[in-house]
mmCIF file of C-alpha atoms and ligand atoms in Angstrom:
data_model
loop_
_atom_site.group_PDB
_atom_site.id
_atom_site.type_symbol
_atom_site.label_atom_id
_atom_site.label_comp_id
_atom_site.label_asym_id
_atom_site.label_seq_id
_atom_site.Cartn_x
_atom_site.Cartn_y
_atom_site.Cartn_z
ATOM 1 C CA UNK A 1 3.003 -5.362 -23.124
ATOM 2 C CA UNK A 2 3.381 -7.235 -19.815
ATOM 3 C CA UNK A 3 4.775 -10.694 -19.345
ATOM 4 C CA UNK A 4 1.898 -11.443 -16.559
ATOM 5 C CA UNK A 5 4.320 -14.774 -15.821
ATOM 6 C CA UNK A 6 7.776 -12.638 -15.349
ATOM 7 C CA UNK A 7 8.170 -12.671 -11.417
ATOM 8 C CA UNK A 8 11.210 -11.539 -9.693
ATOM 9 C CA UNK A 9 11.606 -13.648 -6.718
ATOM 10 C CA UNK A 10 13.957 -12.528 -3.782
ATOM 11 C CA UNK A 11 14.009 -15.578 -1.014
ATOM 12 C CA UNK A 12 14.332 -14.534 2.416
ATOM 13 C CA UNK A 13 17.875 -15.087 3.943
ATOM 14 C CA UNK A 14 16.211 -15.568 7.576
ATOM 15 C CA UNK A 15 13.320 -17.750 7.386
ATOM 16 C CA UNK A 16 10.891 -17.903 10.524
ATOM 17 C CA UNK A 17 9.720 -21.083 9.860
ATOM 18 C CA UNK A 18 10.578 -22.236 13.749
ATOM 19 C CA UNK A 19 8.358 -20.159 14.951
ATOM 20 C CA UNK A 20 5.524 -22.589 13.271
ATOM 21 C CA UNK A 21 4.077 -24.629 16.310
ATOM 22 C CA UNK A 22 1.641 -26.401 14.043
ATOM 23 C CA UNK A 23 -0.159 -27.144 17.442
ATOM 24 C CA UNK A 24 -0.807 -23.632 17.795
ATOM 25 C CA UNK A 25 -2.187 -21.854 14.537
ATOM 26 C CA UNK A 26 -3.949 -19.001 15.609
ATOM 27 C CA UNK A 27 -5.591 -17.022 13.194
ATOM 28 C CA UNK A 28 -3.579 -14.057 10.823
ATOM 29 C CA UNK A 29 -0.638 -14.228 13.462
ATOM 30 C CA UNK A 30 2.272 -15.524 12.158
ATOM 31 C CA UNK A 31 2.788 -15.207 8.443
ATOM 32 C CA UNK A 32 4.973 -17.217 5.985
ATOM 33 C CA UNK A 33 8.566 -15.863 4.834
ATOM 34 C CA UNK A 34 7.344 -14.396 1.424
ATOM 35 C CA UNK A 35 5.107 -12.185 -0.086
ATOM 36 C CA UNK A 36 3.707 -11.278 -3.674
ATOM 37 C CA UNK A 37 3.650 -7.788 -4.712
ATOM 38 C CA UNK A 38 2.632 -6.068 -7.440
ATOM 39 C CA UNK A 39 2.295 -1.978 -8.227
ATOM 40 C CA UNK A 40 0.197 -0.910 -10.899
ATOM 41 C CA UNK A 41 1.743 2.487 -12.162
ATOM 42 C CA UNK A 42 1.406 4.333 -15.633
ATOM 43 C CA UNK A 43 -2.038 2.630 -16.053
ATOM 44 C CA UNK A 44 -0.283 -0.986 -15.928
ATOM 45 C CA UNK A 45 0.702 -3.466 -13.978
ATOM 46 C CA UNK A 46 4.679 -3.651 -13.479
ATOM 47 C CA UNK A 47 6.185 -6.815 -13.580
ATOM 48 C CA UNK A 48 5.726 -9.445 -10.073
ATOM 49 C CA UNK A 49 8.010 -9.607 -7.456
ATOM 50 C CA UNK A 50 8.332 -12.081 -4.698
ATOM 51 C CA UNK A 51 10.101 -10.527 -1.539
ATOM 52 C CA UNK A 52 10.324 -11.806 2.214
ATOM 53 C CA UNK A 53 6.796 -10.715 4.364
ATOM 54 C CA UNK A 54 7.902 -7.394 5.848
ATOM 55 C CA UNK A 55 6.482 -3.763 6.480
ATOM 56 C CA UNK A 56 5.491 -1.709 2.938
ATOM 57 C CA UNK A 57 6.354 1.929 2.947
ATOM 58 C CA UNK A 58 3.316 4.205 1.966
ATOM 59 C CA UNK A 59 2.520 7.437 1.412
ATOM 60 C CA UNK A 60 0.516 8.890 4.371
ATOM 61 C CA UNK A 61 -2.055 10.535 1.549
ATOM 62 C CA UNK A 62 -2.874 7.648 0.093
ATOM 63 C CA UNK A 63 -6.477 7.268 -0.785
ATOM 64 C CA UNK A 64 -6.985 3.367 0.868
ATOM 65 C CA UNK A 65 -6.201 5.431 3.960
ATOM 66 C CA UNK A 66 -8.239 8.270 3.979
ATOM 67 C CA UNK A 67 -11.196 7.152 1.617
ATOM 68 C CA UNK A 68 -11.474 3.394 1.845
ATOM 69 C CA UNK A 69 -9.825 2.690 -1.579
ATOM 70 C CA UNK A 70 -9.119 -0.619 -0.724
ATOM 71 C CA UNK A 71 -10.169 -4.446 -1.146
ATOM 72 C CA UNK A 72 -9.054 -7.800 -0.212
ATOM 73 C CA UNK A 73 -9.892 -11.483 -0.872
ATOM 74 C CA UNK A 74 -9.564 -14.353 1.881
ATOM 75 C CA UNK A 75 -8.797 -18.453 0.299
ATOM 76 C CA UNK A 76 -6.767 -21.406 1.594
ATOM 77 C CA UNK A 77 -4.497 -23.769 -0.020
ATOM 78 C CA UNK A 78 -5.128 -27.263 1.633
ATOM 79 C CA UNK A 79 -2.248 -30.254 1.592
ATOM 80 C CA UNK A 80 -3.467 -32.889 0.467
ATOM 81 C CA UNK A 81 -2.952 -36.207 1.301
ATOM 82 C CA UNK A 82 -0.283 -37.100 -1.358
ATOM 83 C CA UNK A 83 1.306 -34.172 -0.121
ATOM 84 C CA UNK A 84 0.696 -32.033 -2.950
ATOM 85 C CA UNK A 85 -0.987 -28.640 -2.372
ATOM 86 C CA UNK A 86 -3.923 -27.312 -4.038
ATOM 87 C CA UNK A 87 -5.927 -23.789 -3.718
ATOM 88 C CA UNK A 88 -9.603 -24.241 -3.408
ATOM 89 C CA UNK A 89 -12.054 -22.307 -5.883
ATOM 90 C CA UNK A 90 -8.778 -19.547 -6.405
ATOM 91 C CA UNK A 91 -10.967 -18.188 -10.186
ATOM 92 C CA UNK A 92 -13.923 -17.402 -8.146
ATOM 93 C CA UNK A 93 -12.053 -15.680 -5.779
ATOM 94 C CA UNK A 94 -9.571 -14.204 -8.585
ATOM 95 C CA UNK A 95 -13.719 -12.563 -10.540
ATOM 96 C CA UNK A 96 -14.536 -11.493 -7.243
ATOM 97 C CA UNK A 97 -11.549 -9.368 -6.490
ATOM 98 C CA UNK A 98 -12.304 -7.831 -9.822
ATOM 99 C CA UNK A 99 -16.066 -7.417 -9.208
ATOM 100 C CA UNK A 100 -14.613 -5.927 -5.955
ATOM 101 C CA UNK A 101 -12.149 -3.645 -7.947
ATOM 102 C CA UNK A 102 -14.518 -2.361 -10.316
ATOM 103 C CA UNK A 103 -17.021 -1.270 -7.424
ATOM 104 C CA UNK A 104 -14.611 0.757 -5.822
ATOM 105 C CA UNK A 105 -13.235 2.336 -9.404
ATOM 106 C CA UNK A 106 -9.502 0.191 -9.109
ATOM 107 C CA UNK A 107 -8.168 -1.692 -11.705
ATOM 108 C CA UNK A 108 -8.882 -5.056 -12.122
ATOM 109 C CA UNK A 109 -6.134 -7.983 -11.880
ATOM 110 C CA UNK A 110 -5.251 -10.244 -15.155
ATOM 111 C CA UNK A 111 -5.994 -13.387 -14.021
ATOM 112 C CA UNK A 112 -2.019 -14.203 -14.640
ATOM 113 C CA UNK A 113 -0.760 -12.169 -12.303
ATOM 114 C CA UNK A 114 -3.286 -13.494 -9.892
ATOM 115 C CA UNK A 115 -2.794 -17.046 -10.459
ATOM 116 C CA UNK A 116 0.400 -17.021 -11.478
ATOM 117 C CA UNK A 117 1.623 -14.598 -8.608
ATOM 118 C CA UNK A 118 -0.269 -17.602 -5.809
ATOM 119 C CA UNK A 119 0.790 -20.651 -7.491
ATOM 120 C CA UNK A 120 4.864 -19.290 -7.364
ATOM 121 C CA UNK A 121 4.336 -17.605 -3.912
ATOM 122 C CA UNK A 122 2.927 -20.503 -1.761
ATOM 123 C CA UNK A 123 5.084 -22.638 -3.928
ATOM 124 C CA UNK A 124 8.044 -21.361 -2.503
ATOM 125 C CA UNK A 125 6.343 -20.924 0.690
ATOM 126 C CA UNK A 126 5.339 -24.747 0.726
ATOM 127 C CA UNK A 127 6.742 -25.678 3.965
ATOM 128 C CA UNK A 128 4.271 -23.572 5.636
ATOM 129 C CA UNK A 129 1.562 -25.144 4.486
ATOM 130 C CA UNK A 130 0.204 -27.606 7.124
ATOM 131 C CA UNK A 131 -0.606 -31.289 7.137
ATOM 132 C CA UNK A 132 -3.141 -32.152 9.229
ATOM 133 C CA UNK A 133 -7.248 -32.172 8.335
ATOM 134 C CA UNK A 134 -8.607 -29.216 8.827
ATOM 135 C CA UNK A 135 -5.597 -26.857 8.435
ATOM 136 C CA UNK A 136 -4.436 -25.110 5.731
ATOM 137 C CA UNK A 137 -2.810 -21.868 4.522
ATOM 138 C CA UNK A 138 -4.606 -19.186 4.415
ATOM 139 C CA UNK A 139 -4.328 -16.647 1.439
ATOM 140 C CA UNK A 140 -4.817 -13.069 1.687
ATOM 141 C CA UNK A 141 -4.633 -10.813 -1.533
ATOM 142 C CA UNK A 142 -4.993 -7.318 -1.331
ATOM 143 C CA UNK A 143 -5.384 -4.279 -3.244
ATOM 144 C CA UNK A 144 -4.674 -0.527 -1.951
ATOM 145 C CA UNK A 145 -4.442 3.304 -3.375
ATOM 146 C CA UNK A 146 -1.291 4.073 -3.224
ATOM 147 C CA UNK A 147 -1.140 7.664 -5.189
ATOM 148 C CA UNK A 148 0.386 10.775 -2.225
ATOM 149 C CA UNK A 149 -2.437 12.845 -3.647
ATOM 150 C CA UNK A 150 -5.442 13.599 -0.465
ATOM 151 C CA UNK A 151 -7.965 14.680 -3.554
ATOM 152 C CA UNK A 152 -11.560 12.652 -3.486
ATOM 153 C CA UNK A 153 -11.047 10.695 -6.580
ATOM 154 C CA UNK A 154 -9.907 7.075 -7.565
ATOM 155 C CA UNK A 155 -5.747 6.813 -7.172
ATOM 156 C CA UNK A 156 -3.635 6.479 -10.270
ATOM 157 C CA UNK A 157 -1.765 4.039 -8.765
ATOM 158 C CA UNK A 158 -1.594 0.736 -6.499
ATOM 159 C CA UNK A 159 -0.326 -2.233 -4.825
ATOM 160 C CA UNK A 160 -1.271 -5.624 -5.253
ATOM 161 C CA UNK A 161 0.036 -8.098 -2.708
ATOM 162 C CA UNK A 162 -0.682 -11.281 -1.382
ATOM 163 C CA UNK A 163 0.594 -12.841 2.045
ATOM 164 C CA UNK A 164 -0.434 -16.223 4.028
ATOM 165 C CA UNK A 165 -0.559 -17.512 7.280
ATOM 166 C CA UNK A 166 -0.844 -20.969 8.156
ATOM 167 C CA UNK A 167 -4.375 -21.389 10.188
ATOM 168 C CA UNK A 168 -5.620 -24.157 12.765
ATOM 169 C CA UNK A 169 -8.699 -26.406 12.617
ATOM 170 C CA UNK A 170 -11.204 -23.331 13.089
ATOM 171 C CA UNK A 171 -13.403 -24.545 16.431
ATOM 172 C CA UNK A 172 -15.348 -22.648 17.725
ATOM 173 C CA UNK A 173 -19.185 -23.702 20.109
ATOM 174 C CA UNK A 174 -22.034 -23.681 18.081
ATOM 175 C CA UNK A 175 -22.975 -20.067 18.098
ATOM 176 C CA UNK A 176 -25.243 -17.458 19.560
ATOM 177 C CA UNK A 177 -26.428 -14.927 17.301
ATOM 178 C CA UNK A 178 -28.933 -12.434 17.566
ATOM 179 C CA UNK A 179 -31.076 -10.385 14.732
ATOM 180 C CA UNK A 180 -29.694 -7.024 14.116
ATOM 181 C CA UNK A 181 -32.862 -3.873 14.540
ATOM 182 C CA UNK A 182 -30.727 -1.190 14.391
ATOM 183 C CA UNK A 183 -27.352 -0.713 12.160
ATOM 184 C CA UNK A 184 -26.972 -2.306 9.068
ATOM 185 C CA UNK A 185 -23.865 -3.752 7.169
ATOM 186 C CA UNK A 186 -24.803 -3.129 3.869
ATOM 187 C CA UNK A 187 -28.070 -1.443 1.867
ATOM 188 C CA UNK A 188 -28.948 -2.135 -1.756
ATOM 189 C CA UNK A 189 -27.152 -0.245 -4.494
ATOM 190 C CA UNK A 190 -24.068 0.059 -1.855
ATOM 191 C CA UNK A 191 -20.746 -1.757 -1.778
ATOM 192 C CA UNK A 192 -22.140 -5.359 0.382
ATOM 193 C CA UNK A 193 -21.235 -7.330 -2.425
ATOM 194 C CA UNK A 194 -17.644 -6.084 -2.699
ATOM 195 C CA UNK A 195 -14.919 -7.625 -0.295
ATOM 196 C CA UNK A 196 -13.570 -3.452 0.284
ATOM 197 C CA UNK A 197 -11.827 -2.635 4.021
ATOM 198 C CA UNK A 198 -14.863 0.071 4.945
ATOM 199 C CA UNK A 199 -17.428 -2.779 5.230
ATOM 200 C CA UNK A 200 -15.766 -4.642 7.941
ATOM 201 C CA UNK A 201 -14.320 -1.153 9.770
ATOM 202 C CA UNK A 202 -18.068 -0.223 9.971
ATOM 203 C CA UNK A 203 -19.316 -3.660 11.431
ATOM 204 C CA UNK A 204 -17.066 -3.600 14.038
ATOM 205 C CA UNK A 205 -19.362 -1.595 16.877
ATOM 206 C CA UNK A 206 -22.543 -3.259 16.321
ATOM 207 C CA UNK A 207 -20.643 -6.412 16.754
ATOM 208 C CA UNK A 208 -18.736 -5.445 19.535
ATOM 209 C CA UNK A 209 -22.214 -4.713 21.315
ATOM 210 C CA UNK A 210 -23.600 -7.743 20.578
ATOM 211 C CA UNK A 211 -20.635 -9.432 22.008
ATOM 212 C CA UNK A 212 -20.894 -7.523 24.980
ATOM 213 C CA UNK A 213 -24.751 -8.693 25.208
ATOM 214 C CA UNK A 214 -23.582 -12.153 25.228
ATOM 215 C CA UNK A 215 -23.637 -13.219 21.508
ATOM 216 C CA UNK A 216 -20.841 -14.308 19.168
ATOM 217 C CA UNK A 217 -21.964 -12.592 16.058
ATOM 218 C CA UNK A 218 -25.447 -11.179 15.055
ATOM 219 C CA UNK A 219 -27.820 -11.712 11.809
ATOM 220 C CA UNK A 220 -27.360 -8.634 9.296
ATOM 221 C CA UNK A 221 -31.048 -7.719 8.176
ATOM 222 C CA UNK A 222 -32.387 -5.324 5.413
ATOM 223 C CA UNK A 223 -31.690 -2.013 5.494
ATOM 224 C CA UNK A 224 -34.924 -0.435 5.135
ATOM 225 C CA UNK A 225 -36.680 -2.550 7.424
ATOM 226 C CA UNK A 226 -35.082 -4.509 9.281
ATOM 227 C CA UNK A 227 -36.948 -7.710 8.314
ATOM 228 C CA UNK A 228 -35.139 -10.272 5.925
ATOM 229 C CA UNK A 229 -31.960 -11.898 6.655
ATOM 230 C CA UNK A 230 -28.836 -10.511 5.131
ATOM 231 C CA UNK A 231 -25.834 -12.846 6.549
ATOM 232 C CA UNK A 232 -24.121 -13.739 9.850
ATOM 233 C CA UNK A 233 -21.172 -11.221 10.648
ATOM 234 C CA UNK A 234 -18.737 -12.024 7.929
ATOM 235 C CA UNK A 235 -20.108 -15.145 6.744
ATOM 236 C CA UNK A 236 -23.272 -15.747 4.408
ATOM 237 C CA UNK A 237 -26.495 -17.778 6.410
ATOM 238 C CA UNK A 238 -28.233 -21.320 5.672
ATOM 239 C CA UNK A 239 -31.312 -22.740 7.465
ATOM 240 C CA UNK A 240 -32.351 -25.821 6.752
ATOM 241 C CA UNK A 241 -36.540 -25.801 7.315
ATOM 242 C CA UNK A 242 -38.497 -29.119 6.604
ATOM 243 C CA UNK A 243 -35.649 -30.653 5.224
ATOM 244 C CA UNK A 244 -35.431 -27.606 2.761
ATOM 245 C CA UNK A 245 -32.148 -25.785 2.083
ATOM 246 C CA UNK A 246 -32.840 -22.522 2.436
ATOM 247 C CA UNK A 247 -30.804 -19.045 2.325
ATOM 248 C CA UNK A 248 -31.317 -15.745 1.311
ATOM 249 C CA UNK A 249 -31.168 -14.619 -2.510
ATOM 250 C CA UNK A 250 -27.868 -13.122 -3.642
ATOM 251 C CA UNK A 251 -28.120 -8.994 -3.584
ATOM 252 C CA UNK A 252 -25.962 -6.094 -3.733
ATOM 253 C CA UNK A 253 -26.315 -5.672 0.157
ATOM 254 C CA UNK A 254 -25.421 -9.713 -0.329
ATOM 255 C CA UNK A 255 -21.460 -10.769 -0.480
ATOM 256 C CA UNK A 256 -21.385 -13.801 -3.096
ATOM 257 C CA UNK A 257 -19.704 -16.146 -0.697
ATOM 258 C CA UNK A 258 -17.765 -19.391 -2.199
ATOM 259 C CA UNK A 259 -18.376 -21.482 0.583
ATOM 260 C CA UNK A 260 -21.961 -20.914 0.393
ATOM 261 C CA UNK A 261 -21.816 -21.595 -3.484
ATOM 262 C CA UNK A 262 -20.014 -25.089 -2.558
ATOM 263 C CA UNK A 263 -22.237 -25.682 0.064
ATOM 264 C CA UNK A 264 -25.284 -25.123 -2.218
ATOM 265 C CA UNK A 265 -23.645 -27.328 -4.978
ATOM 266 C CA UNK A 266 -23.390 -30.004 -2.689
ATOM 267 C CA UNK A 267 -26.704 -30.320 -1.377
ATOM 268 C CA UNK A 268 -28.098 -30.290 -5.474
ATOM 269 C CA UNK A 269 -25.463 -32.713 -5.824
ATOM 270 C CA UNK A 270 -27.264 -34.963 -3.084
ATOM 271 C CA UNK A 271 -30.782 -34.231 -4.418
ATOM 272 C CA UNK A 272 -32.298 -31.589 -1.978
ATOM 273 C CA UNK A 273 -33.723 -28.890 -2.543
ATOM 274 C CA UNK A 274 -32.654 -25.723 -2.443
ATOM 275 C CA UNK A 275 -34.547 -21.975 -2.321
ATOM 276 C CA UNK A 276 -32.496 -19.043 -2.541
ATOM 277 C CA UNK A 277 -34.889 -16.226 -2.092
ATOM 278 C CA UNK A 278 -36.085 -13.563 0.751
ATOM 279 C CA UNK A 279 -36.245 -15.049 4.278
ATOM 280 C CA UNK A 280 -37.732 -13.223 7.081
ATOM 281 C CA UNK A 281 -36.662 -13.154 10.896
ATOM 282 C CA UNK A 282 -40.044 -13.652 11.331
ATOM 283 C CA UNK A 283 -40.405 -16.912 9.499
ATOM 284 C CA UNK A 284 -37.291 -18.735 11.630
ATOM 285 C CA UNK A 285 -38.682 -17.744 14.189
ATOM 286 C CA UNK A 286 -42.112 -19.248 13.237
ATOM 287 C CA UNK A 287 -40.098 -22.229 12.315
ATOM 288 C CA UNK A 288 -38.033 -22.457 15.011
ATOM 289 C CA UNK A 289 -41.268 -22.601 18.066
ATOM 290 C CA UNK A 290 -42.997 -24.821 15.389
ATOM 291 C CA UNK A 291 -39.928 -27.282 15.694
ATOM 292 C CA UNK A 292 -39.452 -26.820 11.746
ATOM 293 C CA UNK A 293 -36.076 -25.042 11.612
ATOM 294 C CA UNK A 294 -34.126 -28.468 11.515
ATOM 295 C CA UNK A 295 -30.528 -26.716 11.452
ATOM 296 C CA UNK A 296 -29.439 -23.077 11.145
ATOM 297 C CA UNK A 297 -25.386 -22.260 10.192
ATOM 298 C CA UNK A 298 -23.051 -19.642 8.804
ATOM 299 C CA UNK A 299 -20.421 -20.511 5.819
ATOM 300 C CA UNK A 300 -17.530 -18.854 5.212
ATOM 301 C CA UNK A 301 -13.032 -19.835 4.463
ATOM 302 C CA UNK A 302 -12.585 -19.187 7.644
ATOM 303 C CA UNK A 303 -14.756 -21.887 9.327
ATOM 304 C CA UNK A 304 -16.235 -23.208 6.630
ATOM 305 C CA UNK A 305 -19.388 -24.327 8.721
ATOM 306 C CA UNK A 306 -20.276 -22.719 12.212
ATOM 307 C CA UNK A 307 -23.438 -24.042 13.265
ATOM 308 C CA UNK A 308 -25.895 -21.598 15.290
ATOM 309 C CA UNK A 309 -27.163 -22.932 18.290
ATOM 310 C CA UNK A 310 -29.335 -19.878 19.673
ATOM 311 C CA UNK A 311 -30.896 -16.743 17.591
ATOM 312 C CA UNK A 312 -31.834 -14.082 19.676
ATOM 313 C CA UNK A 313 -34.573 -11.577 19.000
ATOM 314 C CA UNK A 314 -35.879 -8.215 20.637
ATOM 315 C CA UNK A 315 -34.209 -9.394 23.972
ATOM 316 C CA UNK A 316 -35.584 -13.117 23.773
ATOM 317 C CA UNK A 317 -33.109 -16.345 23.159
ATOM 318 C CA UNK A 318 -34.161 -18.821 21.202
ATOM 319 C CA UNK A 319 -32.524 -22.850 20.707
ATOM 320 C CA UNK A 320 -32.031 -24.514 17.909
ATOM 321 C CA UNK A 321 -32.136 -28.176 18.440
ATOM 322 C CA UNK A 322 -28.110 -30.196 19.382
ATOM 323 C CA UNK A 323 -26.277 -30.691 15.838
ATOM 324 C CA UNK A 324 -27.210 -34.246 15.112
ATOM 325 C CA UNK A 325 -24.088 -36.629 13.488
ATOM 326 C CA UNK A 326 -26.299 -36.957 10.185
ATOM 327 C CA UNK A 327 -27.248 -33.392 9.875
ATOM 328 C CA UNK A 328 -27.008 -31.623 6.587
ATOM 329 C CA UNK A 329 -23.951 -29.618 7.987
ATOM 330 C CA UNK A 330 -21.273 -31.797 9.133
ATOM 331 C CA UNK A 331 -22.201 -34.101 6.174
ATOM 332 C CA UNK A 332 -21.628 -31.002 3.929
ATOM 333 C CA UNK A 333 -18.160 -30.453 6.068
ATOM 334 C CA UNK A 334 -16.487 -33.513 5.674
ATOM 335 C CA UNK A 335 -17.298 -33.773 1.964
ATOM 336 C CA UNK A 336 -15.581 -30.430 1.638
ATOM 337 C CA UNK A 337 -12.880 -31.400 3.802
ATOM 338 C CA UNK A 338 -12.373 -34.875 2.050
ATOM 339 C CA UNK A 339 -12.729 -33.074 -1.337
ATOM 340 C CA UNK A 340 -9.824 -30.768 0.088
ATOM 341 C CA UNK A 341 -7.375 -33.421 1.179
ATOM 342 C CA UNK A 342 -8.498 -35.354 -2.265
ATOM 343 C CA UNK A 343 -9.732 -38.137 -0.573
ATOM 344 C CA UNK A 344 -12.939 -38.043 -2.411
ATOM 345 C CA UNK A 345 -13.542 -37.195 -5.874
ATOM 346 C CA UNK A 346 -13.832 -33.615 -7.021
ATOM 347 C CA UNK A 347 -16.274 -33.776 -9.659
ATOM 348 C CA UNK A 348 -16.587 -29.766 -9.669
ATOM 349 C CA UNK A 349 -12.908 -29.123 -10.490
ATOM 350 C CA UNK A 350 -12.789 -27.153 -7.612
ATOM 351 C CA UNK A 351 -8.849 -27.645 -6.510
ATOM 352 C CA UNK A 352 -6.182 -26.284 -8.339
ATOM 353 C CA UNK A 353 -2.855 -27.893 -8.444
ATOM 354 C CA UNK A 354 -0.310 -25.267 -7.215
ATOM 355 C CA UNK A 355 2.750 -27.572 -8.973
HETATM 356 C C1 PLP B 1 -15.859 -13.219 2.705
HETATM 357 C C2 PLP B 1 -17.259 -13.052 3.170
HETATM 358 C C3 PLP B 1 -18.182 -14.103 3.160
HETATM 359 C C4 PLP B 1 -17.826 -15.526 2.836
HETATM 360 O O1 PLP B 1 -17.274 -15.703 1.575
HETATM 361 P P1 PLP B 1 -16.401 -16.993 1.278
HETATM 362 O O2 PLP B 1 -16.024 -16.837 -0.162
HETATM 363 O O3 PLP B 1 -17.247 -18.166 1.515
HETATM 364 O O4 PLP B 1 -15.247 -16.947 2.210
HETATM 365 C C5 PLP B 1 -19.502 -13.820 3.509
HETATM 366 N N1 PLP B 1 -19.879 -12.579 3.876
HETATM 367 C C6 PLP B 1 -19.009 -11.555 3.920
HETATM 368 C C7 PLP B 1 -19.501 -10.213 4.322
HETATM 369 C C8 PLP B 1 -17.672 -11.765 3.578
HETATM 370 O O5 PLP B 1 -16.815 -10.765 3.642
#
């Protein structure tokens, strides 16, 4: 039987930590000195090891290679300001991985190792973690195939890792988006709910074309007909329409996001409401030239809250109204940032203490 809390830690004897300019965090860059790993052989998991960030060797059949066997899971650890450190949401993101594990036939993590295997890694890795609002270290498990075996069928075996990177106040202009008519992220019965590497491989073109057309990201619709809103690029969609929260209904084509969860919570918390069902391209629009679509924003870790500032449809740009100070969305930021930092109360028990 496995001790999930044995973990065999090897510090690094040449730490990069001078290479940190905490004025200059850009995004999956420069990564902390250590990282988790974890192989899963003989149908179990072998005990944890801590080791310094470095390359892993692989067999060149492996199936995450060849057949997409592979998942991953993106969270941040926040300082707060007592200087303690604390992950945000980490179980939802620790069910997730294992929703995402069972979808593409890979064993699921004990939540030990998981939790366990973060806690001890960005423990030792504390000095990484920024200080100021806004910043945080990011935390990026992972799960592979690692069996030298080019059959189609799920691996035997695989690697579990986790490594960091500490990450910037995420800025960015409110965005311009346009609806998606033609390829599609993710249709119903598929993997869209799972966080596996093939769904963001295959997203890449159609948003490199909208990019070159001018927009930052585009609006995923339906698969079948291109008329309901899916999500925004890798991050889940909110409009807010007559003072309405509204976003589309959880799917399989849908990924569960955490930040949109929060968000959600937050604005029952405050006593709006909130519809999670279909929502067409055709009724934002509506809403938008009626002056009804108030606000319009993506959520995801990385940003938390990017706010949309023009959709564009079958050539045609539409604005969105400025981003007033009182709007829904940079209320619904700075409560999760001061909830973060645990300057306000967190009445969800969303932070977890990583000492
Ligand atoms: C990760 C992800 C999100 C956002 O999920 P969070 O848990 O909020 O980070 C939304 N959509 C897709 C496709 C994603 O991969």
């Amino acid at each position: 039987m496995l001790d999930t809390l044995a973990l065999d830690v090897q510090p690094t004897s040449a730490s990069r930590l001078a290479q940190l300019d905490p004025a200059n965090m850009d995004f999956g860059k420069l990564f902390a000195d250590h990282m988790l790993a974890v192989e899963f052989t003989g149908g179990e998991w072998q005990p944890s090891r801590i080791v310094p960030y470095g390359p892993l060797a692989v067999s060149p059949a492996n199936s995450a290679l060849h057949y997409g066997q592979a998942i991953f899971e993106g969270m941040k650890a926040y300082r707060q300001t007592n200087g303690q450190v604390a992950m945000f949401r980490p179980l939802d993101n620790w069910q997730r991985f294992n929703a995402s594990a069972e979808r593409m036939a890979m064993p699921t993590v004990p939540q030990d190792v998981f939790m366990h295997g973060l806690r001890e890694l960005v423990k030792l890795d504390d000095a990484w973690v920024p200080q100021a609002i806004g910043t945080a270290l990011y935390l990026r498990p992972f799960m592979f195939a690692t069996d030298g075996f080019l059959g189609v069928r799920p691996s035997e075996t695989y690697h579990f890792g986790v490594i960091t990177c500490p990450v910037g106040v995420y800025y960015t202009k409110p965005l311009r988006v346009r609806f998606e008519q033609k390829y599609v992220r993710a249709a119903p019965g598929g993997a869209g709910y799972a966080k596996n590497a093939g769904n963001y491989g295959a997203a890449m073109l159609p948003s490199r074309i909208a990019q070159q057309e001018g927009y930052n990201q585009l609006i995923w619709t339906d698969a079948s007909a291109h008329q309901f809103v899916e999500e925004s690029g890798t991050m889940n969609i909110i409009f807010i329409i007559d003072n309405k929260i509204v976003t589309p209904a959880i799917s399989t084509s849908i990924l569960d996001g955490i930040t949109r969860r929060s968000v959600l919570q937050l604005a029952r918390d405050w006593g709006l409401t909130v519809e999670e069902r279909q929502v067409s391209s055709l009724e934002v629009l509506d809403a938008l030239a009626a002056g009804r679509l108030q606000e319009a924003f993506g959520v995801g870790t990385a940003a938390t809250i990017a706010p949309i500032a023009t959709i564009g449809f079958e050539g045609q740009d539409h604005d969105l109204p400025a981003v007033a100070d009182n709007a829904f969305s940079r209320r619904a930021s700075a409560a999760l940032d001061a909830i973060r930092t645990g300057q306000a109360p967190d009445p969800h028990n969303w932070m977890v203490a990583v000492s």
